[in-house]
Short mmCIF file of C-alpha atoms in Angstrom, two decimals:
data_model
loop_
_atom_site.label_atom_id
_atom_site.label_comp_id
_atom_site.label_asym_id
_atom_site.label_seq_id
_atom_site.Cartn_x
_atom_site.Cartn_y
_atom_site.Cartn_z
CA MET M 393 72.90 66.92 -151.57
CA LEU M 394 68.86 67.23 -151.00
CA GLU M 395 66.79 68.06 -153.91
CA VAL M 396 63.65 69.94 -152.62
CA TYR M 397 61.05 70.90 -154.79
CA ILE M 398 58.53 73.42 -153.57
CA ASP M 399 55.07 74.83 -154.72
CA GLY M 400 52.36 77.00 -152.94
CA ALA M 401 48.92 77.10 -154.16
CA SER M 402 45.69 79.26 -153.54
CA ALA M 403 42.08 78.92 -154.44
CA GLY M 404 41.48 82.79 -155.20
CA ASN M 405 43.84 85.36 -154.89
CA PRO M 406 43.72 85.57 -151.97
CA GLY M 407 42.08 82.36 -150.54
CA PRO M 408 42.31 79.08 -149.01
CA SER M 409 46.36 78.24 -149.39
CA GLY M 410 48.25 75.17 -149.45
CA ILE M 411 51.81 74.07 -149.77
CA GLY M 412 53.39 70.95 -151.23
CA ILE M 413 57.29 69.91 -150.39
CA PHE M 414 58.98 67.12 -151.94
CA ILE M 415 62.18 66.23 -150.91
CA LYS M 416 64.55 63.48 -152.06
CA GLY M 417 68.23 62.45 -151.55
CA GLU M 418 70.76 61.38 -148.60
CA GLY M 419 67.99 58.46 -148.40
CA HIS M 420 65.20 60.68 -147.61
CA HIS M 421 61.82 60.65 -149.79
CA ILE M 422 59.47 63.05 -147.61
CA MET M 423 56.21 64.74 -148.92
CA ILE M 424 54.93 67.43 -146.93
CA SER M 425 51.43 68.69 -147.77
CA GLU M 426 50.28 71.64 -145.50
CA PHE M 427 47.07 73.92 -145.34
CA ILE M 428 48.21 77.54 -144.54
CA GLY M 429 45.05 79.11 -144.18
CA GLU M 430 44.28 82.28 -146.28
CA THR M 431 46.66 83.86 -148.21
CA ASN M 432 47.69 84.83 -152.02
CA ASN M 433 49.73 82.64 -154.05
CA HIS M 434 53.04 84.65 -153.92
CA ILE M 435 53.14 84.40 -150.09
CA ALA M 436 52.24 80.81 -150.42
CA GLU M 437 55.25 80.16 -152.75
CA PHE M 438 57.32 81.96 -149.92
CA ILE M 439 56.23 80.02 -147.03
CA ALA M 440 56.61 76.76 -148.88
CA LEU M 441 60.51 77.77 -149.40
CA ASN M 442 60.94 78.64 -145.67
CA ARG M 443 58.87 75.29 -144.43
CA ALA M 444 61.72 73.46 -147.04
CA LEU M 445 64.40 75.18 -145.51
CA GLN M 446 63.12 74.55 -142.01
CA GLU M 447 62.48 70.23 -142.91
CA VAL M 448 66.02 70.44 -143.97
CA LYS M 449 67.53 71.96 -141.41
CA LYS M 450 65.77 69.27 -139.13
CA ILE M 451 67.30 66.67 -141.22
CA GLY M 452 70.76 68.09 -140.73
CA SER M 453 72.07 68.27 -144.18
CA SER M 454 73.83 71.41 -145.51
CA LEU M 455 73.92 70.79 -149.19
CA ILE M 456 70.72 71.29 -150.68
CA SER M 457 69.26 72.56 -154.53
CA VAL M 458 65.64 73.72 -154.56
CA ARG M 459 63.49 73.93 -157.46
CA SER M 460 60.42 76.00 -157.41
CA ASP M 461 58.27 77.13 -160.41
CA SER M 462 57.72 80.54 -158.76
CA LYS M 463 59.40 83.16 -160.75
CA ILE M 464 59.23 85.78 -158.07
CA VAL M 465 60.56 83.41 -155.30
CA VAL M 466 63.91 82.13 -157.75
CA ALA M 467 64.60 85.84 -158.65
CA SER M 468 63.78 87.34 -154.79
CA VAL M 469 66.40 84.73 -153.22
CA GLU M 470 68.77 85.05 -156.29
CA LYS M 471 69.10 89.02 -156.05
CA GLN M 472 68.02 88.70 -152.01
CA TYR M 473 65.81 91.49 -152.81
CA VAL M 474 61.72 91.81 -153.12
CA LYS M 475 60.37 94.82 -154.17
CA ASN M 476 56.83 94.28 -152.48
CA GLU M 477 56.97 95.07 -148.60
CA GLU M 478 54.80 92.28 -148.10
CA TYR M 479 57.04 89.64 -149.33
CA LYS M 480 59.98 91.09 -147.45
CA PRO M 481 59.83 89.20 -144.29
CA TYR M 482 59.56 85.74 -145.89
CA LEU M 483 62.54 86.58 -148.10
CA GLU M 484 64.62 87.56 -144.90
CA GLN M 485 63.39 84.54 -142.78
CA ALA M 486 64.76 82.41 -146.17
CA ILE M 487 68.05 84.26 -146.00
CA GLN M 488 68.87 83.14 -142.59
CA LEU M 489 68.26 80.12 -142.90
CA ILE M 490 69.86 79.93 -145.94
CA GLU M 491 73.00 81.67 -144.81
CA THR M 492 72.89 78.48 -142.32
CA MET M 493 73.74 75.87 -145.28
CA ASP M 494 77.37 75.22 -146.67
CA LEU M 495 75.74 74.52 -150.31
CA PHE M 496 72.73 76.45 -151.52
CA PHE M 497 71.29 76.64 -155.11
CA ILE M 498 67.69 77.75 -156.44
CA LYS M 499 66.25 77.11 -159.83
CA TRP M 500 63.25 77.70 -161.63
CA ILE M 501 61.78 75.17 -163.36
CA PRO M 502 58.27 74.82 -165.47
CA ASP M 503 55.27 73.46 -163.96
CA SER M 504 55.83 70.26 -165.82
CA GLN M 505 58.65 69.38 -163.37
CA ASN M 506 56.90 70.27 -160.46
CA LYS M 507 54.22 67.94 -160.35
CA ALA M 508 54.76 66.41 -157.43
CA ALA M 509 55.02 69.55 -155.40
CA ASP M 510 52.01 71.12 -157.17
CA ALA M 511 49.54 68.02 -156.08
CA LEU M 512 50.98 67.92 -152.58
CA ALA M 513 49.80 71.77 -152.15
CA ARG M 514 46.73 71.50 -154.07
CA ASP M 515 46.11 68.62 -152.18
CA ALA M 516 46.47 70.74 -148.67
CA ILE M 517 43.90 73.29 -149.95
CA LEU M 518 41.32 70.27 -150.36
CA LYS M 519 42.07 68.91 -146.93
CA GLY M 520 41.99 72.69 -145.17
CA LYS M 521 38.36 73.42 -146.66
#
């Protein structure tokens, strides 16, 4: 099973944004730090989730446990519903990717347990400026 830590960060709301993804397990130790342009923090969090799911699909694993410090992302995936229409396409993309996996878990974790993904997301903002 892959453990996947995700985070999105924005310098402003909206502002320059980045995503951070840390994947470990099954012999993998992958760190992704990408600048995603100008957006808000919630969209950055959803983009981080979708980018992580795409990476997991490339690896070929269908057993995944995602950890995020974004309550809105975790709750939206668990309920398969998001109130804000702006986030709907991101949630729909995530659900499509999740449905291709044999086993998927998502769990909310506090910021203190998501430091690797947070540092990668913040670094991405600096690289993009």
